[in-house]
DNA sequence: TGTTAGCACTCATACTTCCTGAGTGCTAAT
DNA sequence: ATTAGCACTCAGGAAGTATGAGTGCTAACA
């Protein structure tokens, strides 16, 4: 492909990103040394090739997603972060966060504020962490709380109501059995089988304990469930590139499902995806940028940005990369010791 | 006030609630035996008295909030629930909910779906409950989880990172001290003073434990914090009676603060409030209906509905009342035993 | 004296019509 | 291959024109 044509495409995208309006041949003259007529000819060809399109005959051109693809993959000139910017981004991270979740959330919040887009955090973290504590705590007549903590610092609990009160014997037995057989086990290795073993091991106590064990089991499942959190969703509502009804629909729907669609691919590295590339992503005209972050050398989750296709990639991609890098650093810094312990 | 005039006002409100358009004199003729001219005269007077207003000269009348007030307080004919309706509402309650929160949430969700309004749950429950368990659990190098459970079944935890690892001695001492001195104490009696006492009691351990105690203290505070949960907020977005920008603003803002404004008054009994009556409630043209529910004879929270002023009060108020009654029943049914225990 | 029929008047809303200008494609000259 | 020039297109705004629902007022009526 002609180098001038590429330059023109780049110019169209650049202009479109800032203006949001179809770009005409005259506007391109600022970027490319050629007359408007020449540019028009080239643009007509770019349109034939599928990189541009015209909303209507007498309007300028708008990039198609294929055009954006080419732009993001090869044309775009990424701006690198100044020290000031880095400081600013650092300042928005909650370095005092005591949990991974809080740290990543603060990045997500910052991103959504900086970009006026929605931001998402997808964690796959629990998969690699071990159960470090299971406890059953009585909290009232026939009420029990099951508490589970992983080495990664995730804590969840479930309340369980039984038909009968447990005797001290039962509780003691249960407690010691659980700590003996579950602590140190990777969360994602808890399976139906584990559950069955557990039930039979309970022997005579089985009948009364089954509902409790069932809860325990679903709790373990919930711990491994991929957690997805959206922040700044309202930014999408006020974004004029989107159809409001569509956004409302999205916010209403179980959007985690939707978001999953692209999260799975995101763990391998920075990725930009456009809605038409993801069959059936509900928000038309949107793009999603994701960057994974690591913990102890392993991918622990991803940070993402959902916005219109017309987004300042050159600026926001570095933001995203910087955040994911910082998160990785911070998690390693503080997490190193813990991980060692886990492996013991 | 003339009985015919009241009838006319009632008719205007009734019509307006279903149509959402200004109501003209002809439309009223269906409800009141009088010519349109007479009705017009009466309406002119109702306007002078502040119950109605005209968007513009050649339009019908719209009730003012004073008009709505009169309607809700004295004019409206509440529909009583049929057995079928009751069954339907019952079916939407999650009777298997193991916590109060889940139960009330299910009612809130149901309400928002039935009414196409936003629904809110305000719980003041923790105020009356006792701490039934405090535990500090080590979960990794220098990482500790503080767990707190109340008799009401609320469970919260906080992660805390210390500068140094605690010795077994310290942990043991802490644990026994906490269970001895905090368990059984009403959550809302935890004060700065308690905190200070705690610190001095720690004696030699104080230095290392202070950050942990601080977290413990804020955790206790969080337990008493009034919890407010909004569901079905997107219904407000699609409601044409509202200004979308205003709603987005509301959703964006810390709306709990806003909602607090009327929640406080709501615990005494069913209440309908209109936005102009609440100085500065962000959503113009809205009304809020709240109904308290009880637990063990004491108000434990309130269920609320936020919608446009033009809302089917006759139908929705009974819904709300029914739900809050059912919740009260269910909580007493199952909670009775627990409460006894609490008082012990 | 209260009620009603009739009529002139108002005004938001919707529909048309017209205009403007940004932008195009094509042709002919360079 | 590039460019100047020109005729053409068409979205979007401005201005004008119905339409009709609804009003207030007046005068007649029971």
XYZ file of C-alpha atoms (C1' of nucleotides) in Angstrom:
748
model
C 0.000 0.000 0.000
C 1.058 3.485 -1.029
C 2.816 5.377 1.747
C 0.867 8.528 0.971
C -2.376 6.642 1.309
C -1.288 5.421 4.721
C -0.448 8.937 5.728
C -3.878 10.076 4.632
C -5.542 7.285 6.572
C -3.554 8.227 9.619
C -4.533 11.849 9.220
C -8.201 10.965 8.872
C -8.129 8.892 12.039
C -6.174 11.515 13.960
C -8.605 14.227 12.961
C -11.618 12.067 13.580
C -10.413 11.171 17.029
C -10.283 14.785 18.099
C -13.306 16.126 16.222
C -15.707 13.240 16.085
C -16.990 14.586 12.797
C -16.520 13.147 9.333
C -13.222 14.411 7.942
C -13.096 16.182 4.576
C -10.284 16.381 2.073
C -9.397 19.959 2.945
C -8.735 19.144 6.574
C -6.243 16.512 5.443
C -4.235 19.082 3.469
C -2.803 20.282 6.769
C -1.180 16.893 7.273
C -0.321 15.749 3.773
C 1.329 17.779 1.021
C -1.142 17.340 -1.806
C -4.164 19.090 -3.205
C -7.626 18.352 -1.971
C -8.462 16.717 -5.285
C -5.612 14.238 -4.991
C -6.578 13.493 -1.456
C -10.139 12.970 -2.549
C -9.027 10.421 -5.104
C -6.966 8.580 -2.538
C -9.779 8.712 -0.041
C -12.150 7.241 -2.602
C -9.750 4.339 -2.965
C -9.310 3.934 0.775
C -13.063 3.708 0.907
C -13.128 0.993 -1.756
C -10.564 -0.925 0.277
C -12.760 -0.721 3.312
C -10.760 1.592 5.546
C -13.058 4.584 5.338
C -16.723 5.204 4.855
C -19.058 8.088 4.155
C -22.114 8.656 6.315
C -23.687 10.288 3.247
C -22.608 11.583 -0.156
C -21.824 15.115 0.795
C -19.992 14.380 4.001
C -16.373 13.706 4.801
C -14.997 10.294 5.660
C -15.092 8.327 8.860
C -12.696 5.446 9.565
C -14.199 1.968 9.633
C -13.068 -0.436 12.284
C -10.687 -1.925 9.744
C -9.253 1.542 9.399
C -8.880 1.816 13.146
C -7.291 -1.612 13.232
C -4.586 -0.564 10.787
C -4.139 2.685 12.663
C -3.707 1.050 16.044
C -1.512 -1.765 14.767
C 0.923 0.154 12.634
C 0.158 3.810 11.970
C -0.354 5.362 15.350
C 2.443 7.234 17.043
C 2.298 6.388 20.708
C 3.113 9.247 22.954
C 5.429 8.238 25.747
C 4.711 9.445 29.242
C 6.477 12.450 30.626
C 7.812 12.307 34.154
C 5.059 14.651 35.203
C 2.436 12.364 33.802
C 4.007 9.390 35.501
C 3.941 11.223 38.778
C 0.327 12.099 38.224
C -0.611 8.508 37.501
C 1.365 7.297 40.484
C -0.451 9.764 42.643
C -3.764 8.290 41.641
C -2.798 4.785 42.680
C -3.736 3.906 46.210
C -0.345 2.771 47.417
C -1.673 2.182 50.903
C -4.167 -0.318 49.655
C -3.966 -3.341 51.862
C -5.389 -5.748 49.328
C -4.683 -6.408 45.707
C -8.273 -5.676 44.979
C -8.116 -2.195 46.448
C -4.934 -1.407 44.594
C -6.306 -2.479 41.257
C -9.598 -0.747 41.904
C -7.827 2.506 42.496
C -6.125 2.132 39.127
C -9.431 1.374 37.508
C -11.066 4.383 39.061
C -8.189 6.593 37.984
C -8.410 5.292 34.450
C -12.088 5.944 34.178
C -11.622 9.476 35.435
C -8.711 10.238 33.148
C -10.232 8.809 30.033
C -13.910 9.499 30.600
C -14.486 5.929 29.625
C -15.641 2.978 31.621
C -12.928 0.916 33.111
C -12.940 -2.700 34.109
C -10.909 -4.918 36.340
C -10.866 -8.603 35.671
C -9.096 -10.737 38.167
C -8.258 -14.346 37.633
C -6.165 -14.251 40.733
C -7.892 -16.694 43.052
C -7.108 -19.489 40.649
C -3.574 -19.673 41.854
C -4.074 -19.130 45.505
C -4.354 -21.607 48.311
C -6.937 -21.852 51.004
C -5.199 -20.571 54.071
C -8.059 -20.781 56.479
C -11.505 -22.313 56.721
C -13.575 -21.819 59.788
C -17.129 -22.459 60.836
C -18.333 -20.017 63.412
C -21.637 -20.252 65.246
C -23.409 -16.916 65.410
C -26.773 -17.540 66.883
C -29.380 -20.240 67.119
C -28.877 -22.571 64.198
C -26.872 -19.929 62.376
C -23.324 -20.495 61.244
C -20.852 -18.446 59.314
C -18.387 -20.171 57.075
C -15.256 -18.147 56.622
C -12.680 -18.801 53.952
C -9.424 -16.968 53.412
C -6.887 -17.550 50.698
C -3.193 -16.898 50.658
C -3.877 -14.166 48.116
C -5.794 -12.280 50.765
C -9.283 -12.857 49.438
C -11.809 -13.313 52.176
C -15.324 -14.467 51.756
C -17.978 -15.718 54.031
C -21.356 -17.292 53.797
C -24.116 -17.508 56.280
C -25.768 -20.851 56.707
C -28.915 -21.771 58.561
C -29.232 -25.330 59.797
C -32.199 -27.332 60.950
C -30.556 -28.173 64.249
C -27.846 -26.733 66.377
C -24.508 -28.432 66.144
C -23.027 -29.950 69.256
C -19.610 -28.867 70.402
C -18.356 -32.255 69.346
C -19.589 -31.779 65.872
C -18.131 -28.330 65.584
C -14.772 -29.373 66.879
C -14.624 -32.333 64.600
C -15.654 -30.254 61.633
C -13.163 -27.534 62.382
C -10.204 -29.815 62.775
C -11.185 -31.854 59.773
C -11.532 -28.815 57.578
C -8.257 -27.235 58.620
C -6.505 -30.513 58.142
C -7.908 -31.334 54.739
C -8.586 -28.024 53.083
C -5.970 -25.605 54.279
C -3.126 -25.437 51.828
C -5.245 -26.762 48.987
C -5.430 -24.609 45.856
C -8.857 -23.066 45.667
C -9.495 -24.247 42.166
C -8.820 -27.830 43.084
C -11.906 -27.986 45.209
C -14.151 -30.196 43.129
C -17.309 -32.214 43.404
C -15.059 -35.054 44.407
C -13.599 -33.134 47.339
C -17.119 -32.456 48.399
C -18.092 -36.112 48.246
C -15.025 -37.142 50.194
C -15.856 -34.548 52.754
C -19.375 -35.847 53.110
C -18.341 -39.440 53.626
C -15.591 -38.388 56.037
C -18.207 -36.770 58.206
C -19.516 -40.225 58.975
C -22.288 -40.128 61.517
C -22.386 -36.349 61.420
C -23.080 -36.332 57.746
C -26.804 -35.807 57.853
C -26.716 -32.684 59.921
C -23.688 -31.236 58.219
C -24.550 -31.696 54.584
C -26.214 -28.311 54.044
C -23.246 -26.663 55.673
C -20.826 -28.502 53.458
C -22.863 -27.588 50.432
C -22.522 -23.938 51.327
C -18.845 -24.405 51.923
C -18.528 -25.886 48.504
C -20.365 -23.094 46.712
C -18.271 -20.654 48.689
C -15.126 -22.250 47.301
C -16.599 -21.996 43.840
C -17.322 -18.350 44.344
C -13.730 -17.810 45.358
C -12.499 -19.059 42.017
C -15.155 -17.267 40.029
C -13.667 -14.608 37.876
C -14.421 -11.296 39.323
C -15.197 -8.426 37.029
C -15.782 -4.916 38.217
C -16.854 -1.983 36.143
C -16.190 1.579 37.172
C -17.111 4.869 35.593
C -19.943 3.297 33.689
C -21.779 6.587 33.700
C -19.134 7.993 31.400
C -20.560 5.793 28.700
C -23.973 7.305 29.231
C -22.814 10.813 28.515
C -20.639 9.814 25.595
C -22.274 11.084 22.464
C -20.729 8.395 20.281
C -23.052 5.872 21.802
C -26.703 5.153 21.567
C -27.998 5.829 25.052
C -30.607 3.111 24.895
C -27.886 0.632 24.110
C -25.836 1.742 27.074
C -28.760 1.550 29.423
C -29.389 -1.891 28.119
C -25.799 -2.811 28.724
C -25.765 -1.476 32.250
C -28.959 -3.296 32.931
C -27.950 -6.605 31.464
C -25.588 -8.888 33.228
C -22.678 -7.091 31.696
C -20.121 -9.314 33.298
C -21.134 -11.959 30.833
C -20.575 -9.547 28.009
C -17.278 -8.368 29.309
C -16.017 -11.914 29.752
C -16.088 -12.196 25.995
C -12.954 -10.229 25.550
C -11.343 -10.650 28.918
C -10.262 -14.196 28.234
C -8.047 -13.118 25.361
C -6.625 -10.259 27.326
C -4.315 -12.105 29.660
C -1.574 -12.624 27.150
C -0.698 -8.994 26.547
C -1.945 -5.564 25.641
C -4.865 -5.796 23.312
C -7.185 -3.503 21.439
C -10.443 -4.886 20.171
C -13.263 -3.223 18.309
C -16.864 -4.118 18.852
C -17.420 -5.514 15.339
C -14.524 -7.877 15.910
C -16.305 -9.339 18.875
C -19.357 -10.891 17.502
C -22.259 -9.452 19.320
C -20.668 -7.165 21.839
C -23.673 -5.137 22.866
C -22.250 -1.676 22.557
C -21.861 -0.766 18.932
C -19.057 1.492 17.925
C -17.019 0.720 20.958
C -13.498 -0.431 21.483
C -11.914 -2.223 24.362
C -8.312 -1.952 25.454
C -6.935 -4.423 27.950
C -3.606 -4.867 29.669
C -2.764 -7.765 31.960
C -0.927 -7.427 35.221
C 1.082 -10.056 36.983
C 1.822 -11.257 40.452
C 4.755 -13.412 41.224
C 5.427 -13.873 37.544
C 1.965 -15.138 36.782
C -0.874 -13.248 35.149
C -3.175 -12.228 37.946
C -5.753 -10.205 36.109
C -6.311 -7.482 33.585
C -7.163 -3.854 33.544
C -9.419 -2.690 30.758
C -10.987 0.327 29.183
C -14.307 0.393 27.385
C -14.964 3.426 25.288
C -16.009 4.635 21.887
C -13.940 3.646 18.883
C -12.980 7.265 18.673
C -10.634 7.310 21.593
C -7.183 8.746 22.090
C -5.277 5.498 21.725
C -1.899 7.179 21.521
C -2.389 8.597 24.981
C -4.542 6.069 26.748
C -2.665 2.935 25.801
C 0.448 4.195 27.583
C -1.686 5.007 30.615
C -2.998 1.502 30.696
C 0.413 -0.014 30.218
C 1.896 2.136 32.906
C -0.750 1.216 35.405
C -0.493 -2.480 34.749
C 3.268 -2.279 35.059
C 3.079 -0.390 38.330
C 0.555 -2.806 39.705
C 2.783 -5.692 38.769
C 5.718 -3.998 40.492
C 3.811 -3.160 43.629
C 2.291 -6.600 43.938
C 5.693 -8.209 43.602
C 7.303 -5.810 46.001
C 4.956 -6.593 48.796
C 3.737 -9.965 47.676
C 7.105 -11.671 47.351
C 7.279 -12.759 50.939
C 3.745 -14.063 51.013
C 4.212 -16.148 47.953
C 7.225 -17.833 49.418
C 5.121 -18.765 52.332
C 2.436 -20.196 50.082
C 4.863 -22.500 48.420
C 5.989 -23.886 51.704
C -63.292 23.204 50.281
C -66.080 22.368 47.888
C -66.618 18.646 47.473
C -66.948 19.035 43.707
C -63.650 20.813 43.544
C -62.016 17.980 45.415
C -63.544 15.520 43.007
C -62.154 17.505 40.126
C -58.716 17.611 41.690
C -58.838 13.898 42.240
C -59.888 13.339 38.651
C -57.069 15.529 37.372
C -54.494 13.612 39.382
C -55.934 10.256 38.390
C -55.885 11.161 34.730
C -52.473 12.709 34.945
C -51.047 9.628 36.608
C -52.080 7.408 33.757
C -51.494 9.782 30.847
C -48.621 11.941 31.944
C -50.084 14.779 29.880
C -51.747 17.953 31.089
C -55.404 17.225 31.716
C -58.126 19.302 30.053
C -61.615 20.090 31.207
C -63.247 17.702 28.751
C -61.367 14.733 30.091
C -62.694 15.516 33.553
C -66.306 15.359 32.357
C -66.014 11.564 32.379
C -65.474 11.689 36.131
C -67.558 14.633 37.280
C -71.125 15.484 36.320
C -70.735 19.022 35.096
C -70.103 20.854 31.868
C -66.611 21.589 30.695
C -67.180 25.285 31.331
C -68.019 24.706 34.967
C -65.051 22.465 35.357
C -62.872 25.108 33.775
C -64.045 27.633 36.317
C -63.321 25.282 39.164
C -59.952 24.404 37.729
C -59.079 28.079 37.482
C -59.785 28.357 41.167
C -57.835 25.225 42.030
C -54.981 26.827 40.190
C -55.286 30.005 42.211
C -55.179 27.905 45.361
C -51.990 26.271 44.189
C -53.170 22.745 43.560
C -52.895 22.836 39.797
C -50.782 24.603 37.244
C -50.700 25.178 33.527
C -47.528 24.497 31.552
C -48.799 27.169 29.119
C -52.010 29.030 28.397
C -53.506 26.645 25.930
C -52.724 23.465 27.758
C -54.597 21.454 30.339
C -53.671 21.343 33.993
C -51.005 19.448 35.839
C -51.167 18.862 39.588
C -48.585 20.692 41.674
C -46.889 18.860 44.486
C -49.393 20.464 46.843
C -52.064 18.878 44.699
C -50.362 15.534 44.965
C -50.026 16.013 48.684
C -53.767 16.508 49.094
C -54.421 13.583 46.777
C -52.160 11.185 48.635
C -53.274 12.296 52.078
C -57.011 12.342 51.670
C -58.361 11.905 48.138
C -56.772 8.769 46.830
C -58.649 5.508 46.947
C -56.158 2.856 47.860
C -56.715 -0.389 46.078
C -56.434 -3.339 48.414
C -54.490 -6.354 47.284
C -56.292 -9.348 45.870
C -55.230 -12.782 46.995
C -53.653 -13.307 43.605
C -51.572 -10.205 43.983
C -50.497 -11.225 47.448
C -49.422 -14.588 46.142
C -47.499 -12.883 43.392
C -45.699 -10.579 45.790
C -44.948 -13.456 48.127
C -43.493 -15.357 45.239
C -41.040 -12.578 44.581
C -39.683 -12.590 48.106
C -36.695 -14.802 48.602
C -37.958 -16.835 51.521
C -34.840 -18.938 51.564
C -32.669 -15.938 52.175
C -30.300 -16.780 54.958
C -29.668 -13.186 55.961
C -31.910 -10.275 56.630
C -30.060 -8.400 53.963
C -30.838 -10.934 51.290
C -34.467 -11.036 52.235
C -34.888 -7.301 52.108
C -32.894 -7.063 48.912
C -35.219 -9.470 47.224
C -38.145 -7.278 48.204
C -36.350 -4.248 46.890
C -35.585 -5.917 43.614
C -39.180 -7.045 43.276
C -40.419 -3.547 43.977
C -38.201 -1.992 41.366
C -39.343 -4.486 38.809
C -43.020 -4.114 39.598
C -43.048 -0.370 39.710
C -40.381 0.490 37.146
C -38.992 2.818 39.738
C -35.811 2.703 41.714
C -36.072 1.039 45.023
C -33.993 1.510 48.109
C -33.277 -0.387 51.252
C -32.105 1.451 54.293
C -31.110 -0.609 57.234
C -30.505 0.788 60.648
C -30.297 -2.694 61.973
C -26.741 -2.903 63.265
C -27.535 -0.242 65.829
C -29.331 -2.700 67.992
C -27.094 -5.659 67.553
C -24.293 -6.935 69.689
C -20.858 -7.977 68.694
C -20.931 -11.723 68.847
C -17.442 -12.417 67.649
C -14.198 -10.588 67.034
C -11.232 -12.444 65.724
C -7.828 -11.563 64.391
C -6.586 -14.097 61.909
C -3.088 -14.135 60.434
C -3.129 -14.722 56.697
C 0.387 -14.337 55.478
C 3.482 -12.398 56.320
C 2.481 -9.358 58.287
C -1.088 -9.677 57.020
C -4.010 -10.002 59.337
C -7.719 -10.208 58.873
C -10.003 -8.763 61.461
C -13.348 -10.456 61.491
C -16.387 -9.109 63.230
C -19.788 -10.720 63.468
C -22.875 -9.320 65.119
C -25.808 -11.093 66.616
C -27.882 -9.750 63.778
C -25.838 -11.809 61.375
C -23.847 -9.003 59.822
C -20.324 -10.042 59.046
C -17.545 -7.766 57.992
C -13.853 -8.065 57.744
C -10.904 -5.848 57.165
C -7.448 -6.671 56.013
C -4.617 -5.095 57.907
C -0.943 -4.983 57.073
C 1.458 -4.553 59.961
C 5.078 -3.508 60.102
C 6.089 -6.619 62.003
C 4.708 -10.064 62.464
C 2.893 -10.660 65.709
C 4.190 -13.306 68.041
C 1.904 -16.077 69.131
C 1.869 -14.499 72.536
C 0.644 -11.258 71.187
C -2.014 -12.909 69.099
C -3.254 -15.003 71.926
C -3.392 -12.116 74.268
C -5.159 -9.977 71.727
C -7.696 -12.642 70.928
C -8.590 -13.383 74.477
C -8.711 -9.730 75.372
C -10.968 -8.900 72.488
C -13.394 -11.734 73.075
C -13.542 -10.895 76.718
C -14.061 -7.187 76.344
C -15.879 -6.730 73.089
C -18.122 -9.724 72.616
C -21.600 -8.965 73.827
C -21.116 -5.238 73.548
C -23.630 -3.343 71.383
C -21.910 -2.318 68.199
C -22.882 1.284 68.520
C -21.369 1.557 71.956
C -17.907 1.176 70.545
C -16.531 4.673 70.950
C -13.263 6.533 70.917
C -13.141 5.780 74.581
C -13.351 2.036 74.045
C -10.537 2.424 71.626
C -8.370 4.289 74.103
C -9.052 1.756 76.823
C -8.120 -0.963 74.424
C -4.858 0.689 73.599
C -3.789 1.140 77.184
C -4.853 -2.395 78.025
C -2.461 -3.664 75.434
C 0.349 -2.468 77.605
C 3.711 -3.441 76.229
C 2.125 -4.708 73.047
C 0.589 -1.386 72.325
C 3.061 -0.082 69.821
C 2.835 -2.996 67.482
C -0.883 -3.405 67.825
C -2.075 0.145 67.410
C -2.614 0.043 63.631
C -4.526 -3.156 64.039
C -6.708 -1.662 66.726
C -7.320 1.351 64.577
C -8.616 -0.853 61.811
C -10.708 -2.730 64.294
C -12.209 0.500 65.407
C -13.067 1.716 61.918
C -14.510 -1.702 61.224
C -16.824 -1.299 64.187
C -17.810 2.092 62.892
C -18.573 0.645 59.502
C -20.803 -1.917 61.137
C -23.006 0.763 62.583
C -22.971 2.849 59.444
C -26.345 3.018 57.900
C -26.402 0.917 54.839
C -28.321 2.093 51.839
C -28.743 0.119 48.709
C -30.345 1.243 45.514
C -31.772 -1.163 43.001
C -33.346 -0.647 39.627
C -31.711 2.726 39.241
C -31.753 2.345 35.491
C -35.532 2.595 35.608
C -35.075 6.238 36.450
C -32.964 6.732 33.366
C -35.669 5.548 31.041
C -38.426 7.402 32.834
C -39.525 10.222 30.622
C -40.708 12.357 33.534
C -37.124 12.991 34.494
C -34.337 15.005 33.070
C -31.746 12.446 32.081
C -28.805 14.674 32.893
C -30.170 15.039 36.391
C -30.457 11.305 36.817
C -26.967 10.673 35.555
C -25.801 13.264 37.980
C -27.674 11.551 40.759
C -26.315 8.123 39.938
C -22.877 9.570 39.734
C -22.990 11.526 42.949
C -22.762 9.860 46.261
C -26.449 9.278 46.252
C -26.447 7.631 49.617
C -25.971 11.050 51.094
C -28.953 12.307 49.176
C -31.100 9.395 50.094
C -30.264 9.751 53.769
C -32.175 12.988 53.689
C -35.525 11.329 53.732
C -34.631 7.999 55.205
C -34.302 9.378 58.675
C -37.923 10.422 58.778
C -39.063 7.163 57.340
C -38.638 4.902 60.284
C -41.790 5.996 62.022
C -44.285 4.794 59.471
C -45.362 4.866 55.865
C -44.453 8.130 54.292
C -44.787 9.846 50.955
C -42.551 12.779 50.225
C -42.262 14.955 47.160
C -38.999 16.376 45.974
C -39.946 20.037 46.576
C -40.718 19.151 50.174
C -37.172 17.964 50.629
C -35.098 20.978 50.159
C -32.608 20.237 47.498
C -33.302 16.638 46.671
C -31.433 16.324 43.400
C -34.097 14.729 41.289
C -36.767 17.241 40.487
C -40.293 16.079 40.041
C -39.750 12.946 42.023
C -41.512 11.401 44.936
C -40.293 8.982 47.515
C -42.401 6.455 49.354
C -40.981 4.679 52.365
C -42.234 1.999 54.681
C -40.334 0.778 57.732
C -39.999 -2.840 58.715
C -39.359 -4.203 62.150
C -37.455 -6.943 63.827
C -38.247 -8.076 67.283
C -40.565 -5.140 67.747
C -37.966 -2.559 66.814
C -37.621 -0.709 63.549
C -34.842 -2.403 61.681
C -34.876 -0.501 58.445
C -37.019 0.836 55.681
C -37.978 -0.071 52.198
C -38.370 2.784 49.769
C -39.393 3.688 46.282
C -38.007 6.579 44.281
C -39.983 7.493 41.229
C -41.618 10.339 39.398
C -44.350 12.293 41.099
C -46.688 10.760 38.622
C -46.765 7.323 40.091
C -49.567 4.911 40.779
C -49.774 5.566 44.511
C -53.035 3.700 44.926
C -51.369 0.529 43.752
C -47.782 0.885 44.851
C -48.318 2.001 48.403
C -50.106 -1.251 49.191
C -47.240 -3.151 47.575
C -44.772 -1.402 49.796
C -46.854 -1.926 52.885
C -47.353 -5.552 52.118
C -43.663 -6.156 51.643
C -42.653 -4.391 54.792
C -45.266 -6.321 56.710
C -44.134 -9.627 55.296
C -40.526 -8.827 56.043
C -41.434 -7.963 59.594
C -43.302 -11.249 59.915
C -40.538 -13.328 58.436
C -37.829 -11.706 60.503
C -39.779 -12.293 63.682
C -40.612 -15.842 62.752
C -37.023 -16.836 62.374
C -35.351 -14.204 64.440
C -37.273 -14.672 67.626
C -34.932 -17.272 69.048
C -31.846 -15.283 68.233
C -33.081 -12.236 69.940
C -33.696 -14.094 73.111
C -30.166 -15.195 72.989
C -28.952 -11.671 72.431
C -30.610 -10.439 75.521
C -28.948 -13.072 77.562
C -77.009 32.612 41.517
C -74.822 28.861 39.729
C -74.444 26.478 35.263
C -73.747 26.084 30.504
C -73.288 26.940 25.393
C -70.690 29.489 22.286
C -66.936 31.944 20.531
C -62.580 34.237 19.954
C -58.026 33.579 21.311
C -53.487 31.207 22.515
C -49.739 28.525 21.687
C -47.008 24.046 21.603
C -46.226 20.783 18.075
C -45.660 19.064 13.711
C -45.027 19.681 8.975
C -43.342 22.040 5.043
C -40.245 24.743 2.508
C -36.279 27.052 1.700
C -31.399 28.050 2.198
C -26.748 27.363 3.163
C -22.345 25.322 3.016
C -19.329 21.623 3.489
C -17.982 18.128 0.818
C -18.038 15.221 -3.103
C -16.991 13.142 -8.085
C -15.813 14.149 -12.529
C -13.545 16.531 -16.359
C -10.146 18.958 -18.531
C -5.853 21.288 -18.256
C -1.061 21.103 -16.532
C 0.192 11.659 -11.947
C -1.635 15.956 -10.137
C -4.631 19.726 -9.732
C -8.016 23.533 -10.628
C -12.669 24.112 -11.594
C -17.417 23.121 -11.671
C -21.836 20.930 -11.126
C -24.088 18.203 -7.868
C -25.676 16.263 -3.259
C -27.571 16.463 0.991
C -27.789 17.188 6.282
C -29.236 20.560 9.188
C -30.910 24.940 10.485
C -34.214 28.874 9.896
C -38.573 30.517 8.789
C -43.044 30.026 7.735
C -47.652 27.579 8.079
C -51.139 24.554 9.762
C -53.658 22.192 13.324
C -56.075 21.404 17.259
C -56.391 20.959 22.073
C -57.419 23.831 25.482
C -58.375 28.181 27.495
C -61.147 32.577 29.412
C -64.922 35.327 28.823
C -69.630 36.625 27.778
C -74.271 36.046 27.523
C -78.229 33.168 27.976
C -80.626 30.006 30.891
C -82.885 27.342 34.981
